[in-house]
CSV table of C-alpha atoms in Angstrom, one decimal:
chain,number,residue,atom,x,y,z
M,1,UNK,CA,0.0,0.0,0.0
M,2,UNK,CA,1.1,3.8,-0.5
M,3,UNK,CA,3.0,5.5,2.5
M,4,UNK,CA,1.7,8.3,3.9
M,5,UNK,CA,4.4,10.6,2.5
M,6,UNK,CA,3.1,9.4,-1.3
M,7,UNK,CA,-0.5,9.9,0.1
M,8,UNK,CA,0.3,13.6,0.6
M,9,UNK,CA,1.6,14.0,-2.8
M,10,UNK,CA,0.2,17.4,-3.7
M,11,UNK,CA,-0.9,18.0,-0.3
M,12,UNK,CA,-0.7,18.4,3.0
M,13,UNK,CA,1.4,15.9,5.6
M,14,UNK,CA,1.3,16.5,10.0
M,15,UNK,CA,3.3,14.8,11.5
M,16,UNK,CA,2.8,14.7,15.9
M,17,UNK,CA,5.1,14.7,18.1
M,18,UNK,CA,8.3,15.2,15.6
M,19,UNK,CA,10.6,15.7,18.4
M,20,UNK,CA,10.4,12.2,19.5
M,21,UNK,CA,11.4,10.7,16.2
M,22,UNK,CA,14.7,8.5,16.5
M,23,UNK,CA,17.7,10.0,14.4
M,24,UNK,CA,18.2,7.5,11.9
M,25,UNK,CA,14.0,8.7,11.0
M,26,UNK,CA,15.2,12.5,11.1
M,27,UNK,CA,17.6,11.7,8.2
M,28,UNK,CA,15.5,9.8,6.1
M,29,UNK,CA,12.6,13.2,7.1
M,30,UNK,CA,15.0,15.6,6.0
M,31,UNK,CA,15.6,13.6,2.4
M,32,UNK,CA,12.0,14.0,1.9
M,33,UNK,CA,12.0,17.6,2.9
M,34,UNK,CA,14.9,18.5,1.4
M,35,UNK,CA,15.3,16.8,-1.8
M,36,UNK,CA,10.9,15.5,-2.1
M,37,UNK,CA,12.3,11.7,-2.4
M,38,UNK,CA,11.1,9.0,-0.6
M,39,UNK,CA,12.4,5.3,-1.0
M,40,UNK,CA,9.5,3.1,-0.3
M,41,UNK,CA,9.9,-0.1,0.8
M,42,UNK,CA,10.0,-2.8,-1.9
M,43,UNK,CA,10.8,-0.1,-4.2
M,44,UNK,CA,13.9,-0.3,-7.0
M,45,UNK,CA,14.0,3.4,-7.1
M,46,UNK,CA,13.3,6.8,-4.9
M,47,UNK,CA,9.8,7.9,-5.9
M,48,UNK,CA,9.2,12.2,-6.1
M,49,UNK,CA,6.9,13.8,-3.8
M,50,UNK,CA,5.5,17.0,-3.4
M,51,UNK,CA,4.0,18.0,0.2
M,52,UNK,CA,3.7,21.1,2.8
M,53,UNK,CA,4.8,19.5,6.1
M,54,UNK,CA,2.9,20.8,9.4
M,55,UNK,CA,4.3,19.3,12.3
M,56,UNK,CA,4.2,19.4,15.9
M,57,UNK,CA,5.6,18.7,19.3
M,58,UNK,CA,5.6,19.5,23.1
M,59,UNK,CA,9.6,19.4,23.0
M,60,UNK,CA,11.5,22.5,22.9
M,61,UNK,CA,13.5,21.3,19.1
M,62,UNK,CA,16.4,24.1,19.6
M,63,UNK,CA,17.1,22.4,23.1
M,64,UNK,CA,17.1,19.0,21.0
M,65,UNK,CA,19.2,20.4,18.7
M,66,UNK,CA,21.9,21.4,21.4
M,67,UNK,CA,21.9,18.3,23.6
M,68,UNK,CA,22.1,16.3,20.1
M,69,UNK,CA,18.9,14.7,20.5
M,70,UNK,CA,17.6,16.5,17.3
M,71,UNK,CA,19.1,16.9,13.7
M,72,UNK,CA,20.3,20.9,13.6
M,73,UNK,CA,19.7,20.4,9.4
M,74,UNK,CA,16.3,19.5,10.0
M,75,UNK,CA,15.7,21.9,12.7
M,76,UNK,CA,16.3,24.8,10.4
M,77,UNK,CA,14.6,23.2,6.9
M,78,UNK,CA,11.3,22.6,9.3
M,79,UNK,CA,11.6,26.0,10.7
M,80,UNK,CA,10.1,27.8,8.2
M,81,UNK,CA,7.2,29.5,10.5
M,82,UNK,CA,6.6,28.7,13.9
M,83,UNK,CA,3.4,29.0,15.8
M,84,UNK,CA,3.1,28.2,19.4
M,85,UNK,CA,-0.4,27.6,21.8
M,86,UNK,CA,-0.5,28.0,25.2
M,87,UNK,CA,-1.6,24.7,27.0
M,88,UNK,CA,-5.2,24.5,27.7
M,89,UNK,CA,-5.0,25.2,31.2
M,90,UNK,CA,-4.3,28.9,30.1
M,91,UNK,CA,-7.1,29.2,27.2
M,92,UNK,CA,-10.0,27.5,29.6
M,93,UNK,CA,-11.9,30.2,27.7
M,94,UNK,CA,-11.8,27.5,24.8
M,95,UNK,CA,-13.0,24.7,26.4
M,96,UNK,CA,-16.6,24.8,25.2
M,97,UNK,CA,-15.4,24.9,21.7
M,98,UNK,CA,-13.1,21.8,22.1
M,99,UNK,CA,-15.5,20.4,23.9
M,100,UNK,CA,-18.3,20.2,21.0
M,101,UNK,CA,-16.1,19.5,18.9
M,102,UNK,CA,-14.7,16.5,19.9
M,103,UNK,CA,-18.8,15.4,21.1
M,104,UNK,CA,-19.4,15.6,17.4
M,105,UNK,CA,-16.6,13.7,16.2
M,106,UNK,CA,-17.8,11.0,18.3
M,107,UNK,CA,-20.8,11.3,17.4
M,108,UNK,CA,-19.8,11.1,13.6
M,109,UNK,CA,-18.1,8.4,14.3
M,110,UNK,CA,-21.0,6.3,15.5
M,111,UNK,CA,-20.1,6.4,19.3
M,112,UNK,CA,-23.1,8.0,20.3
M,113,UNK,CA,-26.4,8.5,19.1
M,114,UNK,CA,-27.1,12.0,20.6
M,115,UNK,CA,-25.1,14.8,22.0
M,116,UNK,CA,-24.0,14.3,25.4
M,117,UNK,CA,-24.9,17.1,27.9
M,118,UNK,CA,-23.0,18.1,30.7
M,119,UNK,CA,-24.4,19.7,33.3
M,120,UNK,CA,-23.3,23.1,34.4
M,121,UNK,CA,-21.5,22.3,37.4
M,122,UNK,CA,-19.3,19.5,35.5
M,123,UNK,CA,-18.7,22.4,33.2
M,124,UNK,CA,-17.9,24.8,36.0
M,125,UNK,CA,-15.9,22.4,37.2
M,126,UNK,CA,-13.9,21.6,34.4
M,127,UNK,CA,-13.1,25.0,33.8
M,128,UNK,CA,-11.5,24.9,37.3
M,129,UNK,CA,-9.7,21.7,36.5
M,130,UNK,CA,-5.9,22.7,35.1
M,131,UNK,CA,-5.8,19.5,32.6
M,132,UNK,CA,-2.5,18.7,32.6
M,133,UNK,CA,-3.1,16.1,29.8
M,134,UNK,CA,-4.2,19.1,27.7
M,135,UNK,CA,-6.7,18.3,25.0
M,136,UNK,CA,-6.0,14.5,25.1
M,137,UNK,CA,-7.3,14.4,28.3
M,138,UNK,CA,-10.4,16.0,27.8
M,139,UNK,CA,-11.0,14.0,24.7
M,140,UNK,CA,-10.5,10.7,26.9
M,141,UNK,CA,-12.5,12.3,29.5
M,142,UNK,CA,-15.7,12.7,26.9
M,143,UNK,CA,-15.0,9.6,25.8
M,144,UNK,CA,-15.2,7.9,29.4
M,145,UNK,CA,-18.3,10.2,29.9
M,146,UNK,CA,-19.7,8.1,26.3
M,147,UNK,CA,-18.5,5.0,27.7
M,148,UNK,CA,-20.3,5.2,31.2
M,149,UNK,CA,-23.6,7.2,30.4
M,150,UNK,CA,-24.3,7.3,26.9
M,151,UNK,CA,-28.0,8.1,27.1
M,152,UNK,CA,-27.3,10.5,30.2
M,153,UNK,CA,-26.8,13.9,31.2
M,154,UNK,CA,-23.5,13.9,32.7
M,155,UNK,CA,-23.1,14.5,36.4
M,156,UNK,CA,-20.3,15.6,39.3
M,157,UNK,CA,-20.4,11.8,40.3
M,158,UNK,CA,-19.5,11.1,37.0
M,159,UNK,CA,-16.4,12.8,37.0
M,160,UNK,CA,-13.1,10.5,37.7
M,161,UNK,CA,-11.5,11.2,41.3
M,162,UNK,CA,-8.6,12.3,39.5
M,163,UNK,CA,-10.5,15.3,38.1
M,164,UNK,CA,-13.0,16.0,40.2
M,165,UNK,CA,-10.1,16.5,43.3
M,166,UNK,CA,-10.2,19.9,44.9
M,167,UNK,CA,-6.8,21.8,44.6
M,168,UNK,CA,-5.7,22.1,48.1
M,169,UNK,CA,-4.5,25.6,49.4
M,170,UNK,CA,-1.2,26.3,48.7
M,171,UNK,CA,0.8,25.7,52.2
M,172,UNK,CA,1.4,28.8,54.4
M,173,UNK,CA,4.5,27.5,55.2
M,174,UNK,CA,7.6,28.1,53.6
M,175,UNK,CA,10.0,25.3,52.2
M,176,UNK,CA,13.3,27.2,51.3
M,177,UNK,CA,15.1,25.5,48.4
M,178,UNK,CA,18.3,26.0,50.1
M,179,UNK,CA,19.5,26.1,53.7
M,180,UNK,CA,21.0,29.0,54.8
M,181,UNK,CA,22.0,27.1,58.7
C-alpha cells in the first residue's frame, strides 16, 4: 500500500510529536524535505513527492538540537514558520469549543447516538480543572463520559477522582530551596 508521504503528494502531511522521532528517522525526514524523495519499501528506485509538512511537538526542538537529540539540518529546513499555543490550562476560555467539537466527532463516528450534555457544574468544574493532559485528556474524558452514560446527562459523580479533586490551598509554610544554617 502507499505511505503516507506518497498519500500527501500534492498535499498536505502533519506529522505529531516530531521531536520524539529517533535520528536515523530525522535523516530519512530531511531527504523527503529537502530533496521531495522518498524510498518506499520494496521499491527499486526513490519515488518524487511533493508536500507542505505541518508538524508538531511539546519538546523544545532548539534544546534537542543542542543536547544532540535532534538533527540541527532538519531543525532549520522545518523552521520555516513557527506557531506556538499556550496549553489549555491557560485558554480555559476554549474549552466549550473543544469540547463540541470533539462530542461531534464522536458522534460522527457512530459512538453516540445523541449529543452528550454536561451539566453546568461539571462544566464549572472543568473550567477549574488545570488539565494537565491538555486536550487529550479532555478528549479521553468525553470519551469515558460516552462510555459510562451514553444516554445520560453527565453529572459531578461522573467525574473521575482524578478530576474531580479539589486543589488544596497552597501551604502557608515556607520550604526554602536551600538552607542557609
Amino acid at each position: 500500500h502507499t505511505g503516507k508521504f506518497v498519500e500527501a503528494h500534492g498535499g498536505t502531511l502533519f506529522l505529531d510529536e516530531i521531536g520524539d522521532l529517533p535520528l536515523d528517522v530525522q535523516v530519512k525526514l530531511l531527504r523527503a524535505v529537502q530533496d521531495g524523495e522518498i524510498d518506499p519499501v520494496g521499491a527499486r528506485r526513490p519515488v518524487r513527492v511533493d508536500f507542505r509538512l505541518i508538524s508538531a511537538t511539546n519538546r523544545s526542538l532548539i534544546d534537542l538540537v543542542k543536547s544532540g537529540g535532534f538533527r540541527e539540518d532538519l531543525y532549520y529546513r522545518l523552521n520555516i514558520f513557527e506557531c506556538q499555543l499556550a496549553p489549555l490550562r491557560h485558554r480555559k476560555e476554549d474549552l466549550p469549543v473543544f469540547i463540541e467539537h470533539f462530542l461531534e466527532e464522536f458522534q460522527c463516528q457512530g459512538l453516540v447516538k445523541q449529543k452528550l450534555q454536561l451539566s453546568k457544574e461539571v462544566l464549572r468544574h472543568l473550567q477549574d480543572y488545570d488539565w494537565p493532559g491538555n486536550l487529550r485528556e479532555l478528549r479521553n474524558l468525553l470519551e469515558r463520559f460516552i462510555l459510562l452514560a451514553p444516554d445520560r446527562r453527565i453529572e459531578l459523580s461522573d467525574l473521575p477522582e482524578s478530576v474531580s479533586r479539589k486543589k488544596k490551598p497552597p501551604s502557608s509554610r515556607i520550604h526554602p530551596l536551600i538552607s542557609l544554617e
